[in-house]
């Protein structure tokens, strides 16, 4: 066999190290013998690379595992506490920040309501949320490895927010502001893309290759995962599905179009319809939580509003299912909290409007991570960047 060049050898070593770390992260605790058996790498290679990973603090060995006889093997664990990551979900009317370990477990969280869309006001709140989460992080070898921020707008491949219609932001480089403030690598993503990642890794999309995550908050966006890969379009800005027209002569939208889906099927419609029809018995608490309570108590006006919104959600989903033929659609973000009342009108619309073939081949789920899909997905993006800069993968 031809001798490998030094460069090739380094590459092979790095690849082996990455394979071993991923196995430990997925299946750990595992013994060196098990790693060797599963990966096909010889024991000397496994030992060398495991030692490097121990020295890097990415894994540690502890105790003894089961053995069929003889000396009990030492087991190797993934060190999910070697560092922490911050995920921010920037809604239009709230910020949710999570501090996660390197396995995506939530360690701390902060939610703040936002009462305006002024840029300086929102940035100040994002920065203070991040500051608080950094202070809450336990000591660790790598500290905060990255910050991920999911935003309700179009984000290009360099992390520039090109257009966020509901925040009325254009051409804003939030990545630079956050990196200059904290000196921590930061990734900005569209919130629906981050949510799609979160759900596929940790939630309703686990082990499903083709999912479309529909984020229904103040606006509507979609994260499209095809064969486990996020489809972002030629310039990284696909998925602006809330601006698909569903009423030809409908209401004028801030995006320039008319009759956009999100003007009929989003949280903003719910809030404005509740206001317009004076639907709440307790006028003091006009927020999502009080609307949920009134729906639970059978408030007929609230139930009718939710039913109409559910029908409009169903109409939009019909277009998406006809276009993509996904295995699964996951409805997430704040409107997912109304799953109990939206499921029937959605199903009814799909029943009425989709061909049987499409209907029978698409599962509709509500997000399993509830309000956390985007924040967890954003945090995961940072974890993934951190490891890929070291030529390693864990997920
Ligand atoms: Zn629009």
GROMACS .gro file of C-alpha atoms and ligand atoms in nm:
model
  396
    1UNK     CA    1   0.000   0.000   0.000
    2UNK     CA    2   0.119   0.350  -0.082
    3UNK     CA    3   0.240   0.541   0.222
    4UNK     CA    4   0.005   0.814   0.331
    5UNK     CA    5   0.138   1.169   0.314
    6UNK     CA    6   0.161   1.356   0.646
    7UNK     CA    7  -0.138   1.573   0.551
    8UNK     CA    8  -0.348   1.266   0.477
    9UNK     CA    9  -0.244   1.102   0.804
   10UNK     CA   10  -0.351   1.409   1.001
   11UNK     CA   11  -0.682   1.406   0.817
   12UNK     CA   12  -0.738   1.038   0.889
   13UNK     CA   13  -0.653   1.088   1.260
   14UNK     CA   14  -0.898   1.379   1.283
   15UNK     CA   15  -1.169   1.176   1.111
   16UNK     CA   16  -1.113   0.884   1.347
   17UNK     CA   17  -1.125   1.115   1.645
   18UNK     CA   18  -1.453   1.262   1.521
   19UNK     CA   19  -1.607   0.916   1.465
   20UNK     CA   20  -1.506   0.810   1.817
   21UNK     CA   21  -1.641   1.127   1.980
   22UNK     CA   22  -1.973   1.099   1.797
   23UNK     CA   23  -2.011   0.737   1.907
   24UNK     CA   24  -1.940   0.831   2.269
   25UNK     CA   25  -2.184   1.125   2.249
   26UNK     CA   26  -2.456   0.906   2.091
   27UNK     CA   27  -2.411   0.578   2.273
   28UNK     CA   28  -2.193   0.652   2.576
   29UNK     CA   29  -2.088   0.530   2.819
   30UNK     CA   30  -1.890   0.284   2.608
   31UNK     CA   31  -1.567   0.092   2.664
   32UNK     CA   32  -1.263   0.116   2.437
   33UNK     CA   33  -1.331  -0.241   2.324
   34UNK     CA   34  -1.690  -0.152   2.227
   35UNK     CA   35  -1.568   0.155   2.035
   36UNK     CA   36  -1.321  -0.061   1.849
   37UNK     CA   37  -1.588  -0.319   1.767
   38UNK     CA   38  -1.850  -0.070   1.646
   39UNK     CA   39  -1.616   0.156   1.446
   40UNK     CA   40  -1.383  -0.112   1.312
   41UNK     CA   41  -1.084   0.097   1.427
   42UNK     CA   42  -0.800  -0.096   1.587
   43UNK     CA   43  -0.750  -0.080   1.963
   44UNK     CA   44  -0.429   0.126   1.945
   45UNK     CA   45  -0.604   0.396   1.737
   46UNK     CA   46  -0.901   0.400   1.973
   47UNK     CA   47  -0.672   0.434   2.277
   48UNK     CA   48  -0.465   0.716   2.123
   49UNK     CA   49  -0.768   0.915   2.011
   50UNK     CA   50  -0.961   0.853   2.334
   51UNK     CA   51  -0.662   0.987   2.529
   52UNK     CA   52  -0.658   1.301   2.313
   53UNK     CA   53  -1.031   1.347   2.371
   54UNK     CA   54  -0.978   1.304   2.746
   55UNK     CA   55  -0.698   1.564   2.738
   56UNK     CA   56  -0.932   1.796   2.543
   57UNK     CA   57  -1.194   1.750   2.818
   58UNK     CA   58  -1.453   1.629   2.566
   59UNK     CA   59  -1.483   1.286   2.728
   60UNK     CA   60  -1.395   1.135   3.062
   61UNK     CA   61  -1.362   0.785   3.201
   62UNK     CA   62  -1.533   0.667   3.510
   63UNK     CA   63  -1.614   0.359   3.715
   64UNK     CA   64  -1.653   0.018   3.566
   65UNK     CA   65  -1.896  -0.129   3.318
   66UNK     CA   66  -2.058  -0.469   3.290
   67UNK     CA   67  -1.824  -0.749   3.200
   68UNK     CA   68  -1.891  -1.112   3.121
   69UNK     CA   69  -1.588  -1.206   3.328
   70UNK     CA   70  -1.232  -1.106   3.397
   71UNK     CA   71  -1.127  -0.747   3.440
   72UNK     CA   72  -1.410  -0.498   3.418
   73UNK     CA   73  -1.365  -0.234   3.143
   74UNK     CA   74  -1.335   0.136   3.208
   75UNK     CA   75  -1.627   0.323   3.053
   76UNK     CA   76  -1.597   0.650   2.858
   77UNK     CA   77  -1.858   0.924   2.884
   78UNK     CA   78  -1.925   1.233   2.674
   79UNK     CA   79  -1.846   1.542   2.881
   80UNK     CA   80  -2.161   1.740   2.804
   81UNK     CA   81  -2.057   1.993   3.070
   82UNK     CA   82  -1.726   2.083   2.900
   83UNK     CA   83  -1.891   2.404   2.781
   84UNK     CA   84  -2.225   2.577   2.739
   85UNK     CA   85  -2.414   2.737   2.457
   86UNK     CA   86  -2.670   3.015   2.445
   87UNK     CA   87  -2.980   3.002   2.225
   88UNK     CA   88  -3.202   3.305   2.178
   89UNK     CA   89  -3.549   3.300   2.024
   90UNK     CA   90  -3.632   3.656   1.926
   91UNK     CA   91  -4.007   3.674   1.881
   92UNK     CA   92  -4.172   3.998   1.782
   93UNK     CA   93  -4.324   4.040   2.127
   94UNK     CA   94  -4.087   3.837   2.347
   95UNK     CA   95  -3.730   3.711   2.392
   96UNK     CA   96  -3.667   3.358   2.514
   97UNK     CA   97  -3.308   3.276   2.603
   98UNK     CA   98  -3.174   2.935   2.706
   99UNK     CA   99  -2.840   2.821   2.838
  100UNK     CA  100  -2.774   2.462   2.731
  101UNK     CA  101  -2.497   2.213   2.788
  102UNK     CA  102  -2.322   2.055   2.490
  103UNK     CA  103  -2.595   1.790   2.461
  104UNK     CA  104  -2.865   2.054   2.430
  105UNK     CA  105  -3.008   2.010   2.781
  106UNK     CA  106  -3.156   2.334   2.910
  107UNK     CA  107  -2.968   2.449   3.223
  108UNK     CA  108  -3.120   2.796   3.264
  109UNK     CA  109  -3.380   3.002   3.080
  110UNK     CA  110  -3.502   3.361   3.071
  111UNK     CA  111  -3.819   3.497   2.909
  112UNK     CA  112  -3.881   3.868   2.864
  113UNK     CA  113  -4.185   4.030   2.706
  114UNK     CA  114  -4.107   4.296   2.445
  115UNK     CA  115  -4.326   4.601   2.427
  116UNK     CA  116  -4.204   4.760   2.108
  117UNK     CA  117  -4.002   4.699   1.793
  118UNK     CA  118  -3.748   4.981   1.826
  119UNK     CA  119  -3.411   4.837   1.726
  120UNK     CA  120  -3.207   4.983   2.014
  121UNK     CA  121  -3.466   4.866   2.266
  122UNK     CA  122  -3.466   4.509   2.133
  123UNK     CA  123  -3.085   4.488   2.103
  124UNK     CA  124  -3.051   4.616   2.462
  125UNK     CA  125  -3.285   4.337   2.575
  126UNK     CA  126  -3.103   4.070   2.374
  127UNK     CA  127  -2.769   4.182   2.522
  128UNK     CA  128  -2.899   4.185   2.880
  129UNK     CA  129  -3.056   3.838   2.832
  130UNK     CA  130  -2.721   3.703   2.705
  131UNK     CA  131  -2.531   3.876   2.990
  132UNK     CA  132  -2.760   3.716   3.248
  133UNK     CA  133  -2.727   3.369   3.091
  134UNK     CA  134  -2.346   3.403   3.080
  135UNK     CA  135  -2.347   3.484   3.453
  136UNK     CA  136  -2.566   3.182   3.523
  137UNK     CA  137  -2.329   2.941   3.344
  138UNK     CA  138  -2.133   2.707   3.571
  139UNK     CA  139  -1.753   2.704   3.538
  140UNK     CA  140  -1.635   2.478   3.256
  141UNK     CA  141  -1.321   2.417   3.049
  142UNK     CA  142  -1.457   2.590   2.735
  143UNK     CA  143  -1.701   2.839   2.886
  144UNK     CA  144  -1.967   2.971   2.649
  145UNK     CA  145  -1.882   2.812   2.314
  146UNK     CA  146  -2.126   3.014   2.107
  147UNK     CA  147  -2.442   3.217   2.082
  148UNK     CA  148  -2.722   3.134   1.837
  149UNK     CA  149  -3.005   3.376   1.767
  150UNK     CA  150  -3.322   3.287   1.579
  151UNK     CA  151  -3.486   3.597   1.431
  152UNK     CA  152  -3.823   3.647   1.261
  153UNK     CA  153  -3.688   3.761   0.927
  154UNK     CA  154  -3.483   3.686   0.619
  155UNK     CA  155  -3.120   3.616   0.708
  156UNK     CA  156  -2.849   3.573   0.443
  157UNK     CA  157  -2.567   3.321   0.460
  158UNK     CA  158  -2.342   3.574   0.638
  159UNK     CA  159  -2.587   3.631   0.919
  160UNK     CA  160  -2.714   3.968   0.797
  161UNK     CA  161  -3.081   4.027   0.867
  162UNK     CA  162  -3.198   4.149   0.527
  163UNK     CA  163  -3.560   4.207   0.611
  164UNK     CA  164  -3.773   4.142   0.919
  165UNK     CA  165  -4.118   4.272   0.818
  166UNK     CA  166  -4.283   4.239   1.159
  167UNK     CA  167  -3.994   4.421   1.329
  168UNK     CA  168  -3.964   4.667   1.037
  169UNK     CA  169  -3.586   4.601   1.025
  170UNK     CA  170  -3.385   4.602   0.704
  171UNK     CA  171  -3.014   4.533   0.645
  172UNK     CA  172  -2.902   4.486   1.003
  173UNK     CA  173  -2.588   4.303   1.113
  174UNK     CA  174  -2.682   4.174   1.458
  175UNK     CA  175  -2.401   3.915   1.444
  176UNK     CA  176  -2.135   4.191   1.449
  177UNK     CA  177  -2.304   4.376   1.737
  178UNK     CA  178  -2.322   4.062   1.952
  179UNK     CA  179  -1.970   3.942   1.864
  180UNK     CA  180  -1.825   4.290   1.934
  181UNK     CA  181  -2.005   4.297   2.270
  182UNK     CA  182  -1.923   3.947   2.396
  183UNK     CA  183  -1.634   3.826   2.182
  184UNK     CA  184  -1.813   3.491   2.145
  185UNK     CA  185  -1.881   3.332   1.802
  186UNK     CA  186  -2.242   3.412   1.709
  187UNK     CA  187  -2.475   3.269   1.450
  188UNK     CA  188  -2.791   3.440   1.331
  189UNK     CA  189  -3.057   3.221   1.173
  190UNK     CA  190  -3.412   3.258   1.062
  191UNK     CA  191  -3.628   3.148   1.356
  192UNK     CA  192  -3.819   2.885   1.155
  193UNK     CA  193  -3.494   2.728   1.034
  194UNK     CA  194  -3.368   2.716   1.392
  195UNK     CA  195  -3.701   2.568   1.503
  196UNK     CA  196  -3.686   2.301   1.232
  197UNK     CA  197  -3.341   2.200   1.359
  198UNK     CA  198  -3.457   2.199   1.719
  199UNK     CA  199  -3.756   1.976   1.644
  200UNK     CA  200  -3.558   1.738   1.426
  201UNK     CA  201  -3.286   1.692   1.687
  202UNK     CA  202  -3.482   1.692   2.007
  203UNK     CA  203  -3.855   1.695   1.931
  204UNK     CA  204  -4.137   1.576   1.705
  205UNK     CA  205  -3.910   1.541   1.401
  206UNK     CA  206  -3.666   1.291   1.555
  207UNK     CA  207  -3.564   1.020   1.306
  208UNK     CA  208  -3.774   1.176   1.028
  209UNK     CA  209  -3.575   1.279   0.719
  210UNK     CA  210  -3.819   1.515   0.548
  211UNK     CA  211  -3.996   1.765   0.765
  212UNK     CA  212  -4.141   2.108   0.721
  213UNK     CA  213  -4.156   2.305   1.041
  214UNK     CA  214  -4.416   2.579   1.030
  215UNK     CA  215  -4.350   2.845   1.286
  216UNK     CA  216  -4.671   3.031   1.368
  217UNK     CA  217  -4.610   3.328   1.593
  218UNK     CA  218  -4.675   3.694   1.514
  219UNK     CA  219  -4.572   3.597   1.159
  220UNK     CA  220  -4.544   3.260   0.984
  221UNK     CA  221  -4.223   3.105   0.852
  222UNK     CA  222  -4.111   2.760   0.744
  223UNK     CA  223  -3.794   2.560   0.804
  224UNK     CA  224  -3.757   2.298   0.533
  225UNK     CA  225  -3.549   1.987   0.607
  226UNK     CA  226  -3.492   1.765   0.304
  227UNK     CA  227  -3.303   1.441   0.368
  228UNK     CA  228  -3.193   1.573   0.707
  229UNK     CA  229  -3.049   1.890   0.554
  230UNK     CA  230  -3.186   2.237   0.589
  231UNK     CA  231  -3.295   2.371   0.251
  232UNK     CA  232  -3.218   2.742   0.254
  233UNK     CA  233  -3.255   2.841  -0.112
  234UNK     CA  234  -2.990   2.987  -0.343
  235UNK     CA  235  -2.921   3.289  -0.123
  236UNK     CA  236  -3.024   3.139   0.208
  237UNK     CA  237  -3.365   3.301   0.228
  238UNK     CA  238  -3.623   3.033   0.145
  239UNK     CA  239  -3.921   2.955   0.364
  240UNK     CA  240  -4.096   3.294   0.370
  241UNK     CA  241  -4.416   3.099   0.353
  242UNK     CA  242  -4.620   3.344   0.563
  243UNK     CA  243  -4.620   3.572   0.260
  244UNK     CA  244  -4.783   3.321   0.032
  245UNK     CA  245  -5.110   3.473  -0.090
  246UNK     CA  246  -5.419   3.286   0.015
  247UNK     CA  247  -5.669   3.563  -0.066
  248UNK     CA  248  -5.624   3.720  -0.410
  249UNK     CA  249  -5.774   4.055  -0.312
  250UNK     CA  250  -5.695   4.024   0.054
  251UNK     CA  251  -5.549   4.261   0.310
  252UNK     CA  252  -5.236   4.458   0.212
  253UNK     CA  253  -4.925   4.322   0.386
  254UNK     CA  254  -4.613   4.506   0.506
  255UNK     CA  255  -4.411   4.284   0.269
  256UNK     CA  256  -4.573   4.448  -0.034
  257UNK     CA  257  -4.799   4.155  -0.124
  258UNK     CA  258  -5.173   4.114  -0.062
  259UNK     CA  259  -5.371   3.847   0.121
  260UNK     CA  260  -5.062   3.691   0.287
  261UNK     CA  261  -5.122   3.372   0.488
  262UNK     CA  262  -4.988   3.524   0.810
  263UNK     CA  263  -5.252   3.798   0.798
  264UNK     CA  264  -5.519   3.527   0.846
  265UNK     CA  265  -5.357   3.249   1.045
  266UNK     CA  266  -5.109   3.388   1.299
  267UNK     CA  267  -5.087   3.496   1.661
  268UNK     CA  268  -5.127   3.860   1.553
  269UNK     CA  269  -5.465   3.774   1.398
  270UNK     CA  270  -5.567   3.596   1.717
  271UNK     CA  271  -5.470   3.897   1.930
  272UNK     CA  272  -5.641   4.150   1.702
  273UNK     CA  273  -5.960   3.943   1.658
  274UNK     CA  274  -5.988   3.892   2.034
  275UNK     CA  275  -5.955   4.268   2.074
  276UNK     CA  276  -6.198   4.350   1.791
  277UNK     CA  277  -6.471   4.120   1.925
  278UNK     CA  278  -6.401   4.204   2.287
  279UNK     CA  279  -6.388   3.831   2.335
  280UNK     CA  280  -6.219   3.811   2.673
  281UNK     CA  281  -6.423   3.827   2.991
  282UNK     CA  282  -6.118   3.948   3.182
  283UNK     CA  283  -6.007   4.256   2.989
  284UNK     CA  284  -5.698   4.300   3.208
  285UNK     CA  285  -5.505   4.008   3.071
  286UNK     CA  286  -5.500   4.030   2.693
  287UNK     CA  287  -5.221   3.785   2.638
  288UNK     CA  288  -5.176   3.434   2.508
  289UNK     CA  289  -5.207   3.277   2.854
  290UNK     CA  290  -5.541   3.441   2.926
  291UNK     CA  291  -5.672   3.345   2.580
  292UNK     CA  292  -5.576   2.982   2.651
  293UNK     CA  293  -5.760   2.998   2.983
  294UNK     CA  294  -6.073   3.140   2.823
  295UNK     CA  295  -6.064   2.873   2.551
  296UNK     CA  296  -6.038   2.609   2.824
  297UNK     CA  297  -6.339   2.762   2.995
  298UNK     CA  298  -6.539   2.736   2.673
  299UNK     CA  299  -6.556   3.108   2.583
  300UNK     CA  300  -6.757   3.081   2.260
  301UNK     CA  301  -6.613   3.395   2.095
  302UNK     CA  302  -6.257   3.275   2.155
  303UNK     CA  303  -6.343   2.927   2.028
  304UNK     CA  304  -6.494   3.070   1.707
  305UNK     CA  305  -6.187   3.287   1.644
  306UNK     CA  306  -5.958   2.986   1.696
  307UNK     CA  307  -6.173   2.777   1.463
  308UNK     CA  308  -6.147   3.032   1.181
  309UNK     CA  309  -5.770   3.065   1.233
  310UNK     CA  310  -5.740   2.684   1.227
  311UNK     CA  311  -5.923   2.676   0.892
  312UNK     CA  312  -5.686   2.935   0.748
  313UNK     CA  313  -5.387   2.740   0.881
  314UNK     CA  314  -5.530   2.433   0.704
  315UNK     CA  315  -5.569   2.622   0.374
  316UNK     CA  316  -5.203   2.730   0.384
  317UNK     CA  317  -5.089   2.379   0.475
  318UNK     CA  318  -5.275   2.241   0.172
  319UNK     CA  319  -5.052   2.454  -0.054
  320UNK     CA  320  -4.738   2.339   0.128
  321UNK     CA  321  -4.830   1.971   0.119
  322UNK     CA  322  -4.913   1.993  -0.254
  323UNK     CA  323  -4.577   2.159  -0.319
  324UNK     CA  324  -4.339   1.952  -0.106
  325UNK     CA  325  -4.509   1.620  -0.027
  326UNK     CA  326  -4.329   1.611   0.312
  327UNK     CA  327  -4.345   1.310   0.544
  328UNK     CA  328  -4.427   1.533   0.833
  329UNK     CA  329  -4.536   1.886   0.904
  330UNK     CA  330  -4.463   2.019   1.251
  331UNK     CA  331  -4.655   2.324   1.366
  332UNK     CA  332  -4.456   2.516   1.621
  333UNK     CA  333  -4.400   2.850   1.796
  334UNK     CA  334  -4.661   3.021   2.012
  335UNK     CA  335  -4.974   2.911   1.823
  336UNK     CA  336  -4.880   2.547   1.890
  337UNK     CA  337  -5.014   2.605   2.241
  338UNK     CA  338  -5.361   2.607   2.084
  339UNK     CA  339  -5.323   2.258   1.937
  340UNK     CA  340  -5.639   2.136   2.117
  341UNK     CA  341  -5.856   2.385   1.932
  342UNK     CA  342  -5.671   2.407   1.600
  343UNK     CA  343  -5.641   2.036   1.518
  344UNK     CA  344  -6.003   1.981   1.411
  345UNK     CA  345  -6.043   2.279   1.176
  346UNK     CA  346  -5.699   2.204   1.024
  347UNK     CA  347  -5.791   1.837   0.968
  348UNK     CA  348  -6.128   1.942   0.828
  349UNK     CA  349  -5.965   2.171   0.569
  350UNK     CA  350  -5.710   1.908   0.466
  351UNK     CA  351  -5.986   1.649   0.437
  352UNK     CA  352  -6.187   1.880   0.215
  353UNK     CA  353  -5.907   2.017  -0.003
  354UNK     CA  354  -5.627   1.760  -0.038
  355UNK     CA  355  -5.621   1.457  -0.264
  356UNK     CA  356  -5.652   1.134  -0.065
  357UNK     CA  357  -5.301   1.039  -0.170
  358UNK     CA  358  -5.147   1.352  -0.018
  359UNK     CA  359  -5.371   1.339   0.286
  360UNK     CA  360  -5.276   0.981   0.370
  361UNK     CA  361  -4.906   1.039   0.329
  362UNK     CA  362  -4.853   1.342   0.545
  363UNK     CA  363  -4.849   1.348   0.923
  364UNK     CA  364  -4.934   1.674   1.096
  365UNK     CA  365  -4.783   1.718   1.442
  366UNK     CA  366  -4.760   2.005   1.684
  367UNK     CA  367  -4.414   2.079   1.819
  368UNK     CA  368  -4.295   1.861   2.107
  369UNK     CA  369  -4.057   2.124   2.236
  370UNK     CA  370  -4.337   2.375   2.279
  371UNK     CA  371  -4.191   2.723   2.295
  372UNK     CA  372  -3.833   2.593   2.295
  373UNK     CA  373  -3.790   2.469   1.934
  374UNK     CA  374  -3.622   2.784   1.805
  375UNK     CA  375  -3.407   2.859   2.113
  376UNK     CA  376  -3.283   2.499   2.126
  377UNK     CA  377  -3.218   2.488   1.752
  378UNK     CA  378  -3.025   2.817   1.775
  379UNK     CA  379  -2.819   2.681   2.063
  380UNK     CA  380  -2.751   2.363   1.868
  381UNK     CA  381  -2.622   2.564   1.569
  382UNK     CA  382  -2.359   2.715   1.800
  383UNK     CA  383  -2.263   2.379   1.949
  384UNK     CA  384  -2.230   2.237   1.600
  385UNK     CA  385  -2.014   2.533   1.484
  386UNK     CA  386  -1.790   2.495   1.790
  387UNK     CA  387  -1.722   2.129   1.720
  388UNK     CA  388  -1.691   2.166   1.344
  389UNK     CA  389  -1.422   2.435   1.396
  390UNK     CA  390  -1.233   2.158   1.574
  391UNK     CA  391  -1.318   1.919   1.287
  392UNK     CA  392  -1.541   1.718   1.520
  393UNK     CA  393  -1.909   1.626   1.524
  394UNK     CA  394  -2.127   1.526   1.817
  395UNK     CA  395  -2.477   1.517   1.672
  396LIG    ZN1  396  -4.678   3.954   0.325
   0.00000   0.00000   0.00000
